[in-house]
Short mmCIF file of C-alpha atoms in Angstrom, two decimals:
data_model
loop_
_atom_site.label_atom_id
_atom_site.label_comp_id
_atom_site.label_asym_id
_atom_site.label_seq_id
_atom_site.Cartn_x
_atom_site.Cartn_y
_atom_site.Cartn_z
CA MET A 1 0.11 0.40 0.01
CA THR A 2 1.11 3.85 -0.54
CA ASN A 3 2.53 5.24 2.27
CA ARG A 4 0.34 8.29 2.95
CA ALA A 5 1.33 11.05 4.95
CA PRO A 6 -1.18 12.37 7.12
CA SER A 7 -2.53 16.49 6.86
CA PRO A 8 -0.54 18.29 8.82
CA ALA A 9 -4.06 19.50 10.62
CA GLY A 10 -4.85 16.11 10.58
CA GLY A 11 -7.94 15.07 8.70
CA HIS A 12 -7.70 13.97 4.89
CA PRO A 13 -3.90 12.70 3.92
CA ILE A 14 -2.21 13.83 1.26
CA THR A 15 -1.85 11.84 -1.82
CA LEU A 16 -0.09 12.57 -5.14
CA GLY A 17 -0.94 11.77 -8.37
CA LEU A 18 -0.22 12.60 -11.97
CA ASP A 19 -2.83 14.12 -14.94
CA THR A 20 -2.03 13.81 -18.58
CA PHE A 21 -3.48 14.97 -21.62
CA GLY A 22 -2.38 12.26 -23.72
CA ASP A 23 0.00 14.99 -25.55
CA VAL A 24 1.30 13.25 -29.01
CA THR A 25 5.07 12.21 -28.40
CA ASP A 26 7.95 12.68 -30.64
CA ASP A 27 9.97 10.10 -31.77
CA ALA A 28 14.08 10.22 -31.86
CA GLN A 29 14.23 12.12 -34.60
CA GLY A 30 11.52 14.64 -34.22
CA ARG A 31 8.74 13.38 -35.56
CA PRO A 32 5.58 12.68 -34.28
CA LEU A 33 4.10 9.51 -33.20
CA SER A 34 0.70 8.21 -34.44
CA HIS A 35 -2.11 8.44 -32.16
CA GLY A 36 -2.15 4.81 -31.58
CA GLU A 37 1.07 4.54 -30.82
CA THR A 38 0.87 7.78 -28.29
CA ILE A 39 -2.11 6.02 -26.79
CA ARG A 40 0.04 2.83 -25.94
CA ASN A 41 2.59 4.23 -24.93
CA LEU A 42 0.32 6.25 -21.95
CA VAL A 43 -0.71 2.86 -21.08
CA ALA A 44 2.75 2.09 -19.80
CA GLU A 45 2.80 5.71 -18.14
CA GLY A 46 -0.08 4.43 -16.42
CA VAL A 47 1.26 1.18 -15.43
CA LEU A 48 4.80 2.81 -14.42
CA ALA A 49 2.64 5.52 -11.87
CA ASP A 50 0.96 2.10 -10.27
CA GLN A 51 4.56 0.78 -9.99
CA VAL A 52 6.25 3.65 -8.31
CA GLY A 53 3.93 3.81 -5.44
CA LEU A 54 1.37 7.01 -6.98
CA ASP A 55 -1.46 7.22 -5.53
CA HIS A 56 -3.93 8.80 -8.52
CA PHE A 57 -3.77 8.78 -12.30
CA ALA A 58 -5.88 10.60 -14.53
CA ILE A 59 -6.64 11.82 -18.28
CA GLY A 60 -8.08 14.67 -19.62
CA GLU A 61 -10.41 14.61 -21.88
CA HIS A 62 -9.58 16.21 -25.38
CA HIS A 63 -10.41 16.39 -28.67
CA THR A 64 -7.52 17.73 -30.86
CA ASP A 65 -5.27 16.41 -33.28
CA TRP A 66 -2.66 16.88 -30.72
CA MET A 67 -4.41 15.53 -27.54
CA PRO A 68 -6.32 13.02 -29.11
CA LEU A 69 -7.77 11.37 -25.86
CA SER A 70 -11.57 11.21 -26.48
CA ALA A 71 -11.94 8.22 -24.68
CA ALA A 72 -10.35 8.57 -21.51
CA ASP A 73 -12.43 5.73 -19.95
CA VAL A 74 -11.24 3.17 -22.44
CA VAL A 75 -7.39 3.61 -21.90
CA LEU A 76 -8.13 3.70 -17.75
CA ALA A 77 -9.87 0.30 -18.01
CA ALA A 78 -6.68 -0.73 -20.28
CA ILE A 79 -4.71 0.88 -17.45
CA ALA A 80 -6.68 -1.06 -14.74
CA SER A 81 -6.19 -4.45 -16.44
CA ARG A 82 -2.30 -4.29 -15.56
CA THR A 83 -2.59 -2.59 -12.62
CA SER A 84 -3.70 -3.04 -8.39
CA ARG A 85 -3.41 -0.22 -6.44
CA ILE A 86 -3.63 3.19 -8.32
CA ARG A 87 -6.76 5.13 -8.48
CA LEU A 88 -7.93 5.67 -12.03
CA GLY A 89 -9.70 8.93 -12.96
CA SER A 90 -10.61 11.43 -15.52
CA GLY A 91 -8.89 14.84 -15.02
CA VAL A 92 -11.31 16.36 -16.08
CA THR A 93 -14.39 14.89 -18.04
CA VAL A 94 -16.34 17.87 -20.12
CA ILE A 95 -19.97 16.77 -18.55
CA SER A 96 -21.45 19.84 -20.30
CA SER A 97 -21.06 18.37 -23.67
CA ASP A 98 -21.81 14.80 -22.25
CA ASP A 99 -24.77 12.83 -21.42
CA PRO A 100 -24.25 12.10 -17.31
CA VAL A 101 -26.11 9.04 -17.78
CA ARG A 102 -23.58 7.63 -20.13
CA VAL A 103 -20.78 9.15 -18.13
CA TYR A 104 -22.11 7.49 -14.78
CA GLN A 105 -22.47 4.23 -16.55
CA ARG A 106 -18.78 3.80 -18.17
CA TYR A 107 -16.98 5.24 -15.04
CA ALA A 108 -19.00 2.37 -12.74
CA THR A 109 -17.98 -0.30 -15.43
CA LEU A 110 -14.39 1.42 -14.92
CA ASP A 111 -15.07 1.31 -11.38
CA ALA A 112 -15.94 -2.87 -11.58
CA VAL A 113 -12.96 -3.91 -14.09
CA SER A 114 -10.77 -1.80 -11.66
CA ASN A 115 -11.85 -3.25 -8.46
CA GLY A 116 -13.61 0.11 -7.10
CA ARG A 117 -10.25 2.42 -8.32
CA ALA A 118 -12.48 4.58 -10.62
CA GLU A 119 -12.77 8.15 -9.92
CA LEU A 120 -13.82 11.55 -12.04
CA ILE A 121 -13.21 15.25 -12.01
CA LEU A 122 -16.18 16.97 -13.71
CA GLY A 123 -15.24 20.07 -15.21
CA ARG A 124 -16.61 22.88 -17.67
CA GLY A 125 -13.19 22.08 -19.89
CA SER A 126 -10.67 25.02 -21.11
CA SER A 127 -11.05 23.54 -24.52
CA THR A 128 -14.41 23.81 -26.42
CA GLU A 129 -13.95 21.27 -29.35
CA SER A 130 -16.38 18.90 -27.93
CA PHE A 131 -19.21 21.55 -28.14
CA PRO A 132 -19.50 21.65 -32.02
CA LEU A 133 -18.35 18.21 -31.84
CA PHE A 134 -21.43 16.74 -30.23
CA GLY A 135 -23.48 19.42 -31.34
CA TYR A 136 -23.81 21.93 -28.38
CA ASP A 137 -24.45 25.70 -28.53
CA LEU A 138 -21.79 27.33 -26.45
CA GLY A 139 -24.35 30.33 -25.67
CA ASP A 140 -25.60 27.36 -23.24
CA TYR A 141 -22.36 26.93 -21.61
CA ASP A 142 -23.49 27.86 -17.68
CA ILE A 143 -26.83 26.05 -18.17
CA LEU A 144 -25.23 22.73 -19.47
CA PHE A 145 -22.87 22.55 -16.42
CA GLU A 146 -25.38 23.39 -13.83
CA GLU A 147 -27.74 21.17 -15.26
CA LYS A 148 -25.51 18.23 -16.08
CA VAL A 149 -23.83 18.30 -12.73
CA ASN A 150 -27.38 18.10 -11.07
CA LEU A 151 -28.20 14.93 -13.31
CA PHE A 152 -24.75 13.50 -12.26
CA ALA A 153 -25.02 13.89 -8.78
CA GLU A 154 -28.41 12.21 -8.52
CA LEU A 155 -26.83 9.42 -10.50
CA ARG A 156 -24.57 8.99 -7.88
CA LYS A 157 -26.96 7.95 -5.52
CA GLU A 158 -27.50 5.15 -7.31
CA LYS A 159 -31.03 4.92 -6.85
CA PRO A 160 -33.90 5.32 -9.53
CA VAL A 161 -33.87 9.13 -10.88
CA SER A 162 -36.30 11.46 -10.89
CA TRP A 163 -34.64 14.58 -13.23
CA SER A 164 -35.77 17.16 -15.39
CA GLY A 165 -34.33 19.99 -17.14
CA ARG A 166 -33.91 22.08 -20.60
CA THR A 167 -30.57 20.50 -21.76
CA ARG A 168 -31.92 16.52 -22.59
CA PRO A 169 -34.74 14.10 -22.17
CA ALA A 170 -36.16 13.64 -18.34
CA LEU A 171 -36.21 10.71 -16.64
CA GLU A 172 -38.73 9.56 -14.24
CA ASP A 173 -37.99 6.76 -11.67
CA GLN A 174 -35.28 5.18 -13.78
CA PRO A 175 -32.73 3.08 -12.58
CA VAL A 176 -29.37 3.20 -14.33
CA TYR A 177 -26.69 0.90 -14.12
CA PRO A 178 -24.49 -0.64 -13.03
CA TYR A 179 -23.90 0.34 -9.50
CA SER A 180 -20.67 0.38 -8.16
CA GLU A 181 -19.93 -1.54 -4.91
CA SER A 182 -18.62 1.22 -3.04
CA GLY A 183 -22.15 3.01 -3.17
CA ALA A 184 -20.57 5.96 -4.76
CA ILE A 185 -18.11 6.60 -7.38
CA PRO A 186 -15.46 9.42 -5.92
CA THR A 187 -15.98 12.43 -7.93
CA TRP A 188 -14.23 16.13 -7.92
CA ILE A 189 -15.36 19.63 -9.78
CA GLY A 190 -12.91 20.90 -11.26
CA VAL A 191 -12.29 24.73 -10.97
CA GLY A 192 -10.27 26.86 -13.21
CA GLY A 193 -11.03 30.25 -11.88
CA ASN A 194 -14.78 30.29 -11.48
CA PRO A 195 -16.13 31.06 -8.12
CA GLU A 196 -19.48 29.69 -8.81
CA SER A 197 -17.75 26.62 -9.09
CA VAL A 198 -16.43 26.43 -6.05
CA VAL A 199 -19.63 27.15 -4.32
CA ARG A 200 -21.46 24.58 -6.75
CA ALA A 201 -18.77 21.64 -5.50
CA ALA A 202 -19.63 22.48 -1.92
CA ARG A 203 -23.43 22.51 -2.94
CA TYR A 204 -23.24 19.02 -3.76
CA GLY A 205 -20.50 17.95 -1.28
CA PHE A 206 -18.04 17.09 -3.97
CA PRO A 207 -14.32 17.67 -3.26
CA LEU A 208 -12.57 20.34 -4.86
CA MET A 209 -9.91 20.28 -7.61
CA LEU A 210 -8.20 23.75 -8.30
CA ALA A 211 -6.57 23.29 -12.08
CA ILE A 212 -3.68 25.98 -11.55
CA ILE A 213 -1.79 25.96 -15.08
CA GLY A 214 -0.18 29.65 -14.88
CA GLY A 215 0.59 32.87 -12.96
CA PRO A 216 1.11 32.76 -8.87
CA THR A 217 -0.66 29.88 -7.56
CA ALA A 218 -1.32 32.32 -3.78
CA ARG A 219 -4.29 34.02 -5.79
CA PHE A 220 -5.97 30.61 -5.51
CA ALA A 221 -6.13 30.54 -1.80
CA PRO A 222 -9.43 32.48 -1.16
CA PHE A 223 -11.02 29.67 -3.47
CA GLY A 224 -10.04 27.27 -0.93
CA GLN A 225 -11.52 29.34 1.93
CA LEU A 226 -14.49 30.13 0.17
CA PHE A 227 -14.88 26.07 -0.43
CA ARG A 228 -14.84 25.50 3.14
CA GLN A 229 -16.91 28.14 3.94
CA ALA A 230 -19.71 27.38 1.75
CA LEU A 231 -19.64 23.40 2.88
CA GLU A 232 -20.20 24.59 5.92
CA LYS A 233 -23.09 26.80 4.88
CA PHE A 234 -24.98 24.11 2.96
CA GLY A 235 -24.66 21.60 6.31
CA GLN A 236 -21.78 19.28 4.05
CA PRO A 237 -19.22 17.21 5.87
CA ASP A 238 -15.69 18.21 5.39
CA GLN A 239 -13.90 17.40 1.72
CA PRO A 240 -10.50 17.80 0.64
CA VAL A 241 -8.73 19.99 -1.99
CA GLY A 242 -6.60 19.11 -4.77
CA VAL A 243 -4.05 21.11 -7.18
CA HIS A 244 -3.48 20.37 -10.43
CA SER A 245 -0.61 21.98 -12.46
CA PRO A 246 1.93 21.38 -14.83
CA GLY A 247 5.71 20.74 -14.52
CA HIS A 248 8.33 18.16 -15.44
CA VAL A 249 10.86 16.53 -13.40
CA ALA A 250 14.11 15.72 -14.41
CA ALA A 251 17.87 15.01 -12.53
CA THR A 252 18.72 18.55 -12.08
CA ASP A 253 16.85 21.92 -12.67
CA GLU A 254 18.93 22.61 -15.53
CA GLN A 255 17.79 19.52 -17.58
CA ALA A 256 14.42 20.10 -16.47
CA VAL A 257 14.23 23.42 -17.81
CA ASP A 258 15.97 22.46 -20.98
CA GLU A 259 13.50 19.27 -21.60
CA PHE A 260 10.41 21.12 -21.23
CA TRP A 261 10.84 24.69 -21.99
CA PRO A 262 10.69 24.27 -26.04
CA TYR A 263 7.84 22.09 -26.20
CA TYR A 264 6.20 24.09 -23.63
CA GLU A 265 6.84 27.26 -25.60
CA LYS A 266 5.58 25.38 -29.13
CA ALA A 267 2.16 24.30 -27.22
CA ILE A 268 1.49 27.09 -25.56
CA ARG A 269 2.16 29.34 -28.65
CA LYS A 270 -0.23 27.07 -30.46
CA VAL A 271 -2.75 27.72 -27.92
CA ALA A 272 -2.35 31.47 -28.14
CA GLN A 273 -2.44 31.61 -31.57
CA GLN A 274 -6.12 29.81 -31.39
CA ARG A 275 -7.72 31.95 -28.38
CA GLY A 276 -5.90 35.28 -29.12
CA PHE A 277 -3.04 36.20 -26.20
CA ARG A 278 0.37 36.60 -26.39
CA ALA A 279 2.66 34.40 -26.27
CA PRO A 280 5.09 33.29 -22.81
CA THR A 281 8.45 34.67 -23.53
CA PHE A 282 11.39 32.30 -21.66
CA GLU A 283 11.66 34.90 -18.73
CA GLN A 284 8.06 34.60 -17.84
CA PHE A 285 8.12 31.10 -17.75
CA MET A 286 11.30 30.78 -15.92
CA HIS A 287 9.35 33.57 -13.81
CA ASP A 288 6.29 30.55 -13.24
CA VAL A 289 8.90 27.86 -12.87
CA GLY A 290 10.46 30.43 -9.76
CA THR A 291 9.22 30.30 -6.32
CA GLY A 292 5.34 30.67 -6.05
CA GLY A 293 4.77 30.14 -9.86
CA ALA A 294 2.55 27.61 -11.20
CA LEU A 295 4.87 25.70 -12.79
CA PHE A 296 6.75 22.73 -11.18
CA VAL A 297 9.46 21.99 -13.24
CA GLY A 298 12.74 21.19 -11.56
CA SER A 299 14.76 18.32 -10.04
CA PRO A 300 13.40 15.74 -7.71
CA GLU A 301 13.94 17.74 -4.19
CA THR A 302 12.80 21.20 -6.29
CA VAL A 303 9.94 20.22 -7.10
CA ALA A 304 9.04 18.32 -3.70
CA GLN A 305 9.89 21.89 -2.02
CA LYS A 306 7.40 23.71 -4.22
CA ILE A 307 4.58 21.04 -3.82
CA VAL A 308 4.84 21.17 0.07
CA THR A 309 4.52 25.00 -0.13
CA THR A 310 1.71 24.90 -2.44
CA LEU A 311 -0.17 22.19 -0.63
CA ARG A 312 0.38 24.39 2.54
CA GLU A 313 -0.30 27.61 1.20
CA LEU A 314 -3.73 26.83 -0.22
CA GLY A 315 -4.96 24.35 2.66
CA ALA A 316 -4.66 21.34 0.13
CA HIS A 317 -4.43 17.63 0.49
CA ARG A 318 -3.98 16.55 -3.09
CA PHE A 319 -1.24 17.33 -5.77
CA ASP A 320 -1.54 15.71 -9.48
CA LEU A 321 1.23 16.99 -12.22
CA LYS A 322 0.14 17.52 -15.43
CA TYR A 323 3.20 15.92 -16.91
CA GLY A 324 4.07 15.87 -20.50
CA MET A 325 3.80 18.24 -23.46
CA ASP A 326 3.12 18.42 -27.22
CA GLY A 327 6.09 16.47 -28.94
CA LEU A 328 8.28 15.55 -25.45
CA PRO A 329 9.42 12.41 -26.03
CA HIS A 330 8.25 9.31 -24.20
CA GLU A 331 11.45 8.28 -22.60
CA ALA A 332 11.65 11.57 -20.97
CA LEU A 333 8.14 11.07 -19.87
CA MET A 334 8.54 8.10 -18.42
CA THR A 335 11.79 9.22 -16.46
CA ASN A 336 9.54 11.83 -15.18
CA ILE A 337 7.06 9.57 -13.77
CA GLU A 338 9.66 7.80 -11.99
CA LEU A 339 11.40 10.22 -10.50
CA PHE A 340 7.97 11.67 -9.46
CA GLY A 341 7.23 8.44 -8.01
CA THR A 342 10.50 7.54 -6.09
CA LYS A 343 11.90 10.82 -5.27
CA VAL A 344 9.25 13.73 -5.62
CA ALA A 345 6.17 11.74 -3.51
CA PRO A 346 8.49 10.17 -0.69
CA ARG A 347 10.06 13.71 -0.25
CA VAL A 348 6.60 15.37 -0.21
CA ARG A 349 5.30 12.86 2.52
CA GLU A 350 8.23 13.05 4.59
CA LEU A 351 8.07 17.00 4.70
CA MET A 352 4.17 16.94 4.85
CA ALA A 353 4.42 14.87 8.16
CA SER A 354 7.24 16.83 9.81
#
């Protein structure tokens, strides 16, 4: 079993994991691998995460040529068949453009084949490719998220469901199968910067996952405070707070920066062109790599110290490193995973327990 460190204030244990978008990787000649080989490599990465003792492995839903992980639950099931301990989940499932009934059924099935190790993070998604793909209007962005989270919360009770809304056909005393053996699949709400989503997570009694992908991490501290206040207001039991942030671990700080920066710059420049913002400079990148920034790039000791600072600053209990970047080779990802599991995670647990 994983040696989970207790929270300094008691309560929820500290857990550590990995999150990936399944970015397409390059071969030794710098040529992109096929989607098939990328996905097969991803299965091997999940297996290694289990072997090195990490607590979570999550796959974020995307629908692009360079992030082709549109069916995370299928890949997670493949990983489940070759692992025995690690929790397997989505990070995130874009619930707004999916059918909550099918999401529940897929992850309840994953829960069965993994012997109770499935979990979900439900979110709006920072990318919107799935909306036109599945015939949804971005003008309904807010109502889709609100109604579909509401329906999923009802499905998670694993009782016949009666529900009606604007965004899908109504259900009347409808059982939805399979039921999980635990009675409820662990479900988090992922939040990028929306206080309403923080309050929504508290209203349903779901744990909160903060997606911090840039800038100072300290700006998210009020979200953790808001979450705990809202839980108390709604009469919900205490729930853990998690953090998801990008990063890369290598033997030294210099090697980690050298390996990660070219692929980070390429990927963020691509997103910047699509969304109309300025691509980061190397100086901005290094600022986020530095103290207080949202990029966890460096040696095992550097990354461990930064994770500990972040967990304490935000009152959080879980940290997931979003590893990988479009083109970053599979071999570098495997080294990253090994170092994160064998060096970073034990050091974080040691520091958090002291």
